[in-house]
Amino acid sequence: MYTSPKIQNQIIDICGDIIKEHIDFLSFTPLKDLTGQGIAETIIAALKHHGIHDEYLIGQGYDGASSISGYLHGAQAYVRKGHSMALYVNCSTHYLNLALAEPCSLYWYNAVSWFIL
C-alpha cells in the first residue's frame, strides 16, 4: 500500500530527482551567515549537496546587493577566489522580480488593510 513513512519519503525523493532533471530550480537554502564569505560558502556547499561539480563553474548571476556583488568582500569575489573562471554578471531577471514585487506588495497591503478595517 506504500503507506509507511520510509516508502513515502523514498517516493518523494524520487519525484524530487525527476523534477530536478527537468527544471533549473534546486532548493531554498537558509543562510546562517550573511557576509559575502558566508553566502559564498553556502552557495558552494549547496551545489555540492545537489551533486553539481563546482569545478565546472564558469558564471555567476546575482542581484546587486553589496554582500553579493561587492568587488572585494561580496559573495561573487569569494566564489572567484576558488573558481577563477566564474565571472559575475548582475542578473537581469532580478530586475523583473523587483518590477513585479512592488505592485504585488501594494496589492497585498491594500488587501490586508481592507480586511483589517
mmCIF file of N, CA and C in Angstrom:
data_model
loop_
_atom_site.group_PDB
_atom_site.id
_atom_site.type_symbol
_atom_site.label_atom_id
_atom_site.label_comp_id
_atom_site.label_asym_id
_atom_site.label_seq_id
_atom_site.Cartn_x
_atom_site.Cartn_y
_atom_site.Cartn_z
ATOM 1 N N MET A 1 0.822 -1.209 0.000
ATOM 2 C CA MET A 1 0.000 0.000 0.000
ATOM 3 C C MET A 1 0.860 1.265 0.000
ATOM 4 N N TYR A 2 2.170 1.145 0.197
ATOM 5 C CA TYR A 2 3.088 2.281 0.170
ATOM 6 C C TYR A 2 2.737 3.345 1.212
ATOM 7 N N THR A 3 2.289 2.924 2.389
ATOM 8 C CA THR A 3 1.868 3.897 3.398
ATOM 9 C C THR A 3 2.902 4.128 4.490
ATOM 10 N N SER A 4 3.976 3.371 4.521
ATOM 11 C CA SER A 4 4.969 3.599 5.575
ATOM 12 C C SER A 4 5.713 4.906 5.306
ATOM 13 N N PRO A 5 6.109 5.615 6.361
ATOM 14 C CA PRO A 5 6.835 6.877 6.168
ATOM 15 C C PRO A 5 8.113 6.704 5.350
ATOM 16 N N LYS A 6 8.795 5.584 5.527
ATOM 17 C CA LYS A 6 10.038 5.352 4.785
ATOM 18 C C LYS A 6 9.761 5.269 3.282
ATOM 19 N N ILE A 7 8.747 4.511 2.900
ATOM 20 C CA ILE A 7 8.395 4.377 1.483
ATOM 21 C C ILE A 7 7.910 5.711 0.926
ATOM 22 N N GLN A 8 7.094 6.429 1.699
ATOM 23 C CA GLN A 8 6.594 7.724 1.239
ATOM 24 C C GLN A 8 7.740 8.696 1.003
ATOM 25 N N ASN A 9 8.717 8.728 1.914
ATOM 26 C CA ASN A 9 9.871 9.620 1.742
ATOM 27 C C ASN A 9 10.708 9.221 0.536
ATOM 28 N N GLN A 10 10.828 7.932 0.282
ATOM 29 C CA GLN A 10 11.561 7.483 -0.904
ATOM 30 C C GLN A 10 10.850 7.923 -2.180
ATOM 31 N N ILE A 11 9.533 7.820 -2.193
ATOM 32 C CA ILE A 11 8.762 8.262 -3.366
ATOM 33 C C ILE A 11 8.924 9.768 -3.568
ATOM 34 N N ILE A 12 8.882 10.534 -2.476
ATOM 35 C CA ILE A 12 9.068 11.988 -2.564
ATOM 36 C C ILE A 12 10.452 12.311 -3.096
ATOM 37 N N ASP A 13 11.481 11.604 -2.609
ATOM 38 C CA ASP A 13 12.849 11.831 -3.088
ATOM 39 C C ASP A 13 12.981 11.520 -4.576
ATOM 40 N N ILE A 14 12.364 10.436 -5.015
ATOM 41 C CA ILE A 14 12.408 10.065 -6.434
ATOM 42 C C ILE A 14 11.718 11.129 -7.280
ATOM 43 N N CYS A 15 10.566 11.598 -6.830
ATOM 44 C CA CYS A 15 9.864 12.667 -7.553
ATOM 45 C C CYS A 15 10.728 13.921 -7.622
ATOM 46 N N GLY A 16 11.390 14.250 -6.513
ATOM 47 C CA GLY A 16 12.277 15.406 -6.488
ATOM 48 C C GLY A 16 13.418 15.272 -7.476
ATOM 49 N N ASP A 17 13.996 14.070 -7.558
ATOM 50 C CA ASP A 17 15.083 13.841 -8.515
ATOM 51 C C ASP A 17 14.609 14.000 -9.956
ATOM 52 N N ILE A 18 13.419 13.499 -10.250
ATOM 53 C CA ILE A 18 12.867 13.631 -11.600
ATOM 54 C C ILE A 18 12.627 15.106 -11.936
ATOM 55 N N ILE A 19 12.089 15.849 -10.984
ATOM 56 C CA ILE A 19 11.834 17.276 -11.206
ATOM 57 C C ILE A 19 13.136 18.021 -11.432
ATOM 58 N N LYS A 20 14.165 17.724 -10.630
ATOM 59 C CA LYS A 20 15.460 18.399 -10.771
ATOM 60 C C LYS A 20 16.088 18.164 -12.140
ATOM 61 N N GLU A 21 15.803 17.016 -12.742
ATOM 62 C CA GLU A 21 16.344 16.726 -14.070
ATOM 63 C C GLU A 21 15.717 17.595 -15.152
ATOM 64 N N HIS A 22 14.520 18.151 -14.892
ATOM 65 C CA HIS A 22 13.799 18.867 -15.934
ATOM 66 C C HIS A 22 13.700 20.377 -15.733
ATOM 67 N N ILE A 23 14.043 20.883 -14.563
ATOM 68 C CA ILE A 23 13.970 22.324 -14.319
ATOM 69 C C ILE A 23 15.267 22.805 -13.685
ATOM 70 N N ASP A 24 15.467 24.129 -13.641
ATOM 71 C CA ASP A 24 16.697 24.720 -13.106
ATOM 72 C C ASP A 24 16.693 24.895 -11.601
ATOM 73 N N PHE A 25 15.538 25.017 -10.982
ATOM 74 C CA PHE A 25 15.474 25.288 -9.558
ATOM 75 C C PHE A 25 15.960 24.084 -8.763
ATOM 76 N N LEU A 26 16.805 24.309 -7.767
ATOM 77 C CA LEU A 26 17.313 23.215 -6.953
ATOM 78 C C LEU A 26 16.659 23.169 -5.581
ATOM 79 N N SER A 27 16.739 24.268 -4.837
ATOM 80 C CA SER A 27 16.166 24.274 -3.496
ATOM 81 C C SER A 27 16.260 25.668 -2.900
ATOM 82 N N PHE A 28 15.529 25.857 -1.814
ATOM 83 C CA PHE A 28 15.734 27.018 -0.967
ATOM 84 C C PHE A 28 16.771 26.615 0.057
ATOM 85 N N THR A 29 17.754 27.465 0.292
ATOM 86 C CA THR A 29 18.815 27.150 1.239
ATOM 87 C C THR A 29 18.910 28.277 2.253
ATOM 88 N N PRO A 30 18.724 27.968 3.541
ATOM 89 C CA PRO A 30 18.805 29.033 4.549
ATOM 90 C C PRO A 30 20.234 29.553 4.695
ATOM 91 N N LEU A 31 20.344 30.857 4.909
ATOM 92 C CA LEU A 31 21.644 31.485 5.137
ATOM 93 C C LEU A 31 21.817 31.753 6.625
ATOM 94 N N LYS A 32 22.895 31.236 7.189
ATOM 95 C CA LYS A 32 23.178 31.485 8.603
ATOM 96 C C LYS A 32 24.176 32.625 8.773
ATOM 97 N N ASP A 33 24.979 32.872 7.743
ATOM 98 C CA ASP A 33 25.992 33.923 7.766
ATOM 99 C C ASP A 33 25.750 34.819 6.557
ATOM 100 N N LEU A 34 25.403 36.079 6.796
ATOM 101 C CA LEU A 34 25.030 36.985 5.711
ATOM 102 C C LEU A 34 26.194 37.795 5.153
ATOM 103 N N THR A 35 27.416 37.451 5.553
ATOM 104 C CA THR A 35 28.574 38.108 4.958
ATOM 105 C C THR A 35 28.809 37.519 3.571
ATOM 106 N N GLY A 36 29.593 38.220 2.773
ATOM 107 C CA GLY A 36 29.900 37.714 1.443
ATOM 108 C C GLY A 36 30.545 36.339 1.490
ATOM 109 N N GLN A 37 31.454 36.150 2.425
ATOM 110 C CA GLN A 37 32.125 34.858 2.543
ATOM 111 C C GLN A 37 31.147 33.760 2.962
ATOM 112 N N GLY A 38 30.268 34.068 3.909
ATOM 113 C CA GLY A 38 29.282 33.089 4.358
ATOM 114 C C GLY A 38 28.318 32.701 3.250
ATOM 115 N N ILE A 39 27.894 33.684 2.465
ATOM 116 C CA ILE A 39 26.987 33.404 1.345
ATOM 117 C C ILE A 39 27.690 32.542 0.302
ATOM 118 N N ALA A 40 28.947 32.876 -0.014
ATOM 119 C CA ALA A 40 29.704 32.098 -0.997
ATOM 120 C C ALA A 40 29.880 30.655 -0.536
ATOM 121 N N GLU A 41 30.214 30.460 0.727
ATOM 122 C CA GLU A 41 30.390 29.110 1.256
ATOM 123 C C GLU A 41 29.080 28.325 1.205
ATOM 124 N N THR A 42 27.969 29.001 1.486
ATOM 125 C CA THR A 42 26.657 28.345 1.424
ATOM 126 C C THR A 42 26.317 27.944 -0.004
ATOM 127 N N ILE A 43 26.616 28.805 -0.955
ATOM 128 C CA ILE A 43 26.337 28.504 -2.370
ATOM 129 C C ILE A 43 27.130 27.285 -2.821
ATOM 130 N N ILE A 44 28.426 27.269 -2.525
ATOM 131 C CA ILE A 44 29.278 26.153 -2.949
ATOM 132 C C ILE A 44 28.842 24.863 -2.263
ATOM 133 N N ALA A 45 28.511 24.940 -0.967
ATOM 134 C CA ALA A 45 28.053 23.747 -0.243
ATOM 135 C C ALA A 45 26.739 23.222 -0.821
ATOM 136 N N ALA A 46 25.832 24.137 -1.191
ATOM 137 C CA ALA A 46 24.548 23.717 -1.775
ATOM 138 C C ALA A 46 24.758 23.056 -3.133
ATOM 139 N N LEU A 47 25.658 23.589 -3.939
ATOM 140 C CA LEU A 47 25.953 22.973 -5.227
ATOM 141 C C LEU A 47 26.476 21.547 -5.036
ATOM 142 N N LYS A 48 27.417 21.401 -4.098
ATOM 143 C CA LYS A 48 27.980 20.073 -3.841
ATOM 144 C C LYS A 48 26.916 19.129 -3.286
ATOM 145 N N HIS A 49 26.054 19.647 -2.425
ATOM 146 C CA HIS A 49 24.985 18.827 -1.852
ATOM 147 C C HIS A 49 24.070 18.263 -2.934
ATOM 148 N N HIS A 50 23.855 19.036 -3.992
ATOM 149 C CA HIS A 50 22.981 18.607 -5.082
ATOM 150 C C HIS A 50 23.737 17.877 -6.185
ATOM 151 N N GLY A 51 24.992 17.555 -5.927
ATOM 152 C CA GLY A 51 25.761 16.769 -6.889
ATOM 153 C C GLY A 51 26.254 17.544 -8.086
ATOM 154 N N ILE A 52 26.329 18.855 -7.962
ATOM 155 C CA ILE A 52 26.828 19.685 -9.060
ATOM 156 C C ILE A 52 28.316 19.895 -8.855
ATOM 157 N N HIS A 53 29.084 19.536 -9.859
ATOM 158 C CA HIS A 53 30.532 19.643 -9.766
ATOM 159 C C HIS A 53 30.949 21.100 -9.940
ATOM 160 N N ASP A 54 31.397 21.719 -8.848
ATOM 161 C CA ASP A 54 31.702 23.147 -8.889
ATOM 162 C C ASP A 54 32.992 23.463 -9.634
ATOM 163 N N GLU A 55 33.764 22.462 -10.004
ATOM 164 C CA GLU A 55 34.969 22.756 -10.786
ATOM 165 C C GLU A 55 34.619 23.232 -12.193
ATOM 166 N N TYR A 56 33.368 23.027 -12.597
ATOM 167 C CA TYR A 56 32.911 23.489 -13.906
ATOM 168 C C TYR A 56 32.203 24.838 -13.835
ATOM 169 N N LEU A 57 32.254 25.482 -12.695
ATOM 170 C CA LEU A 57 31.564 26.756 -12.504
ATOM 171 C C LEU A 57 32.257 27.849 -13.314
ATOM 172 N N ILE A 58 31.525 28.426 -14.278
ATOM 173 C CA ILE A 58 32.129 29.453 -15.137
ATOM 174 C C ILE A 58 31.349 30.758 -15.129
ATOM 175 N N GLY A 59 30.250 30.831 -14.379
ATOM 176 C CA GLY A 59 29.485 32.058 -14.342
ATOM 177 C C GLY A 59 28.674 32.178 -13.074
ATOM 178 N N GLN A 60 28.405 33.419 -12.682
ATOM 179 C CA GLN A 60 27.592 33.716 -11.509
ATOM 180 C C GLN A 60 26.634 34.839 -11.874
ATOM 181 N N GLY A 61 25.404 34.752 -11.439
ATOM 182 C CA GLY A 61 24.446 35.820 -11.664
ATOM 183 C C GLY A 61 23.617 36.045 -10.419
ATOM 184 N N TYR A 62 23.738 37.207 -9.818
ATOM 185 C CA TYR A 62 23.019 37.554 -8.592
ATOM 186 C C TYR A 62 22.458 38.962 -8.729
ATOM 187 N N ASP A 63 21.761 39.401 -7.677
ATOM 188 C CA ASP A 63 21.303 40.783 -7.655
ATOM 189 C C ASP A 63 22.486 41.686 -7.309
ATOM 190 N N GLY A 64 22.240 42.966 -7.202
ATOM 191 C CA GLY A 64 23.314 43.915 -6.996
ATOM 192 C C GLY A 64 23.610 44.269 -5.549
ATOM 193 N N ALA A 65 23.081 43.514 -4.582
ATOM 194 C CA ALA A 65 23.342 43.816 -3.169
ATOM 195 C C ALA A 65 24.840 43.734 -2.892
ATOM 196 N N SER A 66 25.341 44.624 -2.049
ATOM 197 C CA SER A 66 26.782 44.686 -1.811
ATOM 198 C C SER A 66 27.336 43.405 -1.197
ATOM 199 N N SER A 67 26.552 42.701 -0.376
ATOM 200 C CA SER A 67 27.052 41.455 0.205
ATOM 201 C C SER A 67 27.206 40.365 -0.854
ATOM 202 N N ILE A 68 26.571 40.553 -1.987
ATOM 203 C CA ILE A 68 26.676 39.597 -3.087
ATOM 204 C C ILE A 68 27.672 40.085 -4.132
ATOM 205 N N SER A 69 27.514 41.325 -4.568
ATOM 206 C CA SER A 69 28.262 41.809 -5.726
ATOM 207 C C SER A 69 29.541 42.564 -5.383
ATOM 208 N N GLY A 70 29.805 42.778 -4.109
ATOM 209 C CA GLY A 70 30.979 43.552 -3.712
ATOM 210 C C GLY A 70 32.267 43.029 -4.335
ATOM 211 N N TYR A 71 33.078 43.939 -4.851
ATOM 212 C CA TYR A 71 34.290 43.577 -5.576
ATOM 213 C C TYR A 71 35.305 42.870 -4.679
ATOM 214 N N LEU A 72 35.444 43.298 -3.432
ATOM 215 C CA LEU A 72 36.439 42.695 -2.541
ATOM 216 C C LEU A 72 35.847 41.674 -1.574
ATOM 217 N N HIS A 73 34.684 41.973 -1.006
ATOM 218 C CA HIS A 73 34.131 41.104 0.039
ATOM 219 C C HIS A 73 32.716 40.613 -0.254
ATOM 220 N N GLY A 74 32.297 40.703 -1.486
ATOM 221 C CA GLY A 74 30.996 40.155 -1.858
ATOM 222 C C GLY A 74 31.107 38.657 -2.118
ATOM 223 N N ALA A 75 29.985 37.979 -2.113
ATOM 224 C CA ALA A 75 29.989 36.531 -2.348
ATOM 225 C C ALA A 75 30.657 36.185 -3.681
ATOM 226 N N GLN A 76 30.401 36.996 -4.701
ATOM 227 C CA GLN A 76 30.984 36.703 -6.008
ATOM 228 C C GLN A 76 32.510 36.724 -5.958
ATOM 229 N N ALA A 77 33.086 37.620 -5.151
ATOM 230 C CA ALA A 77 34.543 37.698 -5.040
ATOM 231 C C ALA A 77 35.103 36.448 -4.361
ATOM 232 N N TYR A 78 34.413 35.967 -3.330
ATOM 233 C CA TYR A 78 34.869 34.763 -2.636
ATOM 234 C C TYR A 78 34.708 33.520 -3.506
ATOM 235 N N VAL A 79 33.649 33.465 -4.294
ATOM 236 C CA VAL A 79 33.481 32.337 -5.213
ATOM 237 C C VAL A 79 34.599 32.355 -6.246
ATOM 238 N N ARG A 80 34.942 33.540 -6.746
ATOM 239 C CA ARG A 80 36.003 33.650 -7.772
ATOM 240 C C ARG A 80 37.371 33.269 -7.238
ATOM 241 N N LYS A 81 37.590 33.415 -5.924
ATOM 242 C CA LYS A 81 38.886 33.011 -5.358
ATOM 243 C C LYS A 81 39.130 31.520 -5.582
ATOM 244 N N GLY A 82 38.090 30.725 -5.486
ATOM 245 C CA GLY A 82 38.229 29.290 -5.699
ATOM 246 C C GLY A 82 37.879 28.834 -7.100
ATOM 247 N N HIS A 83 37.268 29.725 -7.876
ATOM 248 C CA HIS A 83 36.803 29.386 -9.218
ATOM 249 C C HIS A 83 37.073 30.584 -10.127
ATOM 250 N N SER A 84 38.287 30.694 -10.613
ATOM 251 C CA SER A 84 38.710 31.897 -11.343
ATOM 252 C C SER A 84 37.935 32.132 -12.636
ATOM 253 N N MET A 85 37.333 31.100 -13.201
ATOM 254 C CA MET A 85 36.576 31.259 -14.445
ATOM 255 C C MET A 85 35.134 31.718 -14.213
ATOM 256 N N ALA A 86 34.688 31.747 -12.954
ATOM 257 C CA ALA A 86 33.287 32.065 -12.638
ATOM 258 C C ALA A 86 33.072 33.579 -12.645
ATOM 259 N N LEU A 87 32.844 34.122 -13.829
ATOM 260 C CA LEU A 87 32.633 35.559 -13.972
ATOM 261 C C LEU A 87 31.274 35.953 -13.397
ATOM 262 N N TYR A 88 31.229 37.110 -12.747
ATOM 263 C CA TYR A 88 29.986 37.617 -12.155
ATOM 264 C C TYR A 88 29.289 38.566 -13.115
ATOM 265 N N VAL A 89 27.989 38.367 -13.281
ATOM 266 C CA VAL A 89 27.148 39.249 -14.090
ATOM 267 C C VAL A 89 25.909 39.560 -13.263
ATOM 268 N N ASN A 90 25.544 40.840 -13.210
ATOM 269 C CA ASN A 90 24.330 41.207 -12.495
ATOM 270 C C ASN A 90 23.141 40.563 -13.197
ATOM 271 N N CYS A 91 22.350 39.845 -12.454
ATOM 272 C CA CYS A 91 21.256 39.049 -13.019
ATOM 273 C C CYS A 91 20.128 39.951 -13.521
ATOM 274 N N SER A 92 19.850 39.873 -14.808
ATOM 275 C CA SER A 92 18.811 40.726 -15.384
ATOM 276 C C SER A 92 17.416 40.291 -14.957
ATOM 277 N N THR A 93 17.224 39.035 -14.597
ATOM 278 C CA THR A 93 15.897 38.601 -14.158
ATOM 279 C C THR A 93 15.550 39.180 -12.797
ATOM 280 N N HIS A 94 16.566 39.620 -12.053
ATOM 281 C CA HIS A 94 16.278 40.248 -10.764
ATOM 282 C C HIS A 94 15.502 41.546 -10.966
ATOM 283 N N TYR A 95 15.782 42.253 -12.061
ATOM 284 C CA TYR A 95 15.044 43.478 -12.342
ATOM 285 C C TYR A 95 13.568 43.185 -12.568
ATOM 286 N N LEU A 96 13.278 42.075 -13.231
ATOM 287 C CA LEU A 96 11.894 41.671 -13.419
ATOM 288 C C LEU A 96 11.245 41.381 -12.063
ATOM 289 N N ASN A 97 11.981 40.688 -11.185
ATOM 290 C CA ASN A 97 11.467 40.404 -9.848
ATOM 291 C C ASN A 97 11.148 41.694 -9.101
ATOM 292 N N LEU A 98 12.042 42.664 -9.165
ATOM 293 C CA LEU A 98 11.802 43.945 -8.486
ATOM 294 C C LEU A 98 10.594 44.667 -9.080
ATOM 295 N N ALA A 99 10.473 44.616 -10.405
ATOM 296 C CA ALA A 99 9.357 45.293 -11.067
ATOM 297 C C ALA A 99 8.024 44.663 -10.677
ATOM 298 N N LEU A 100 7.994 43.365 -10.481
ATOM 299 C CA LEU A 100 6.758 42.683 -10.114
ATOM 300 C C LEU A 100 6.478 42.744 -8.614
ATOM 301 N N ALA A 101 7.524 42.819 -7.800
ATOM 302 C CA ALA A 101 7.350 42.791 -6.352
ATOM 303 C C ALA A 101 6.638 44.033 -5.839
ATOM 304 N N GLU A 102 6.938 45.188 -6.387
ATOM 305 C CA GLU A 102 6.332 46.430 -5.904
ATOM 306 C C GLU A 102 4.817 46.453 -6.091
ATOM 307 N N PRO A 103 4.299 46.194 -7.289
ATOM 308 C CA PRO A 103 2.833 46.170 -7.426
ATOM 309 C C PRO A 103 2.183 45.091 -6.560
ATOM 310 N N CYS A 104 2.848 43.958 -6.429
ATOM 311 C CA CYS A 104 2.285 42.888 -5.591
ATOM 312 C C CYS A 104 2.215 43.316 -4.133
ATOM 313 N N SER A 105 3.260 44.003 -3.666
ATOM 314 C CA SER A 105 3.256 44.431 -2.267
ATOM 315 C C SER A 105 2.185 45.492 -2.035
ATOM 316 N N LEU A 106 1.947 46.362 -3.025
ATOM 317 C CA LEU A 106 0.885 47.357 -2.886
ATOM 318 C C LEU A 106 -0.476 46.687 -2.849
ATOM 319 N N TYR A 107 -0.664 45.680 -3.704
ATOM 320 C CA TYR A 107 -1.928 44.951 -3.707
ATOM 321 C C TYR A 107 -2.124 44.244 -2.380
ATOM 322 N N TRP A 108 -1.081 43.573 -1.903
ATOM 323 C CA TRP A 108 -1.186 42.830 -0.643
ATOM 324 C C TRP A 108 -1.487 43.785 0.503
ATOM 325 N N TYR A 109 -0.805 44.937 0.533
ATOM 326 C CA TYR A 109 -1.042 45.915 1.593
ATOM 327 C C TYR A 109 -2.492 46.386 1.565
ATOM 328 N N ASN A 110 -2.989 46.712 0.363
ATOM 329 C CA ASN A 110 -4.372 47.171 0.243
ATOM 330 C C ASN A 110 -5.353 46.073 0.615
ATOM 331 N N ALA A 111 -5.066 44.839 0.211
ATOM 332 C CA ALA A 111 -5.967 43.726 0.527
ATOM 333 C C ALA A 111 -5.992 43.476 2.033
ATOM 334 N N VAL A 112 -4.829 43.509 2.653
ATOM 335 C CA VAL A 112 -4.765 43.287 4.104
ATOM 336 C C VAL A 112 -5.442 44.429 4.843
ATOM 337 N N SER A 113 -5.188 45.661 4.403
ATOM 338 C CA SER A 113 -5.800 46.812 5.035
ATOM 339 C C SER A 113 -7.315 46.734 4.939
ATOM 340 N N TRP A 114 -7.799 46.310 3.793
ATOM 341 C CA TRP A 114 -9.235 46.213 3.598
ATOM 342 C C TRP A 114 -9.849 45.212 4.557
ATOM 343 N N PHE A 115 -9.179 44.065 4.753
ATOM 344 C CA PHE A 115 -9.717 43.056 5.658
ATOM 345 C C PHE A 115 -9.596 43.483 7.115
ATOM 346 N N ILE A 116 -8.586 44.242 7.461
ATOM 347 C CA ILE A 116 -8.413 44.680 8.852
ATOM 348 C C ILE A 116 -9.445 45.740 9.205
ATOM 349 N N LEU A 117 -9.744 46.646 8.278
ATOM 350 C CA LEU A 117 -10.697 47.689 8.534
ATOM 351 C C LEU A 117 -12.068 47.086 8.683
#
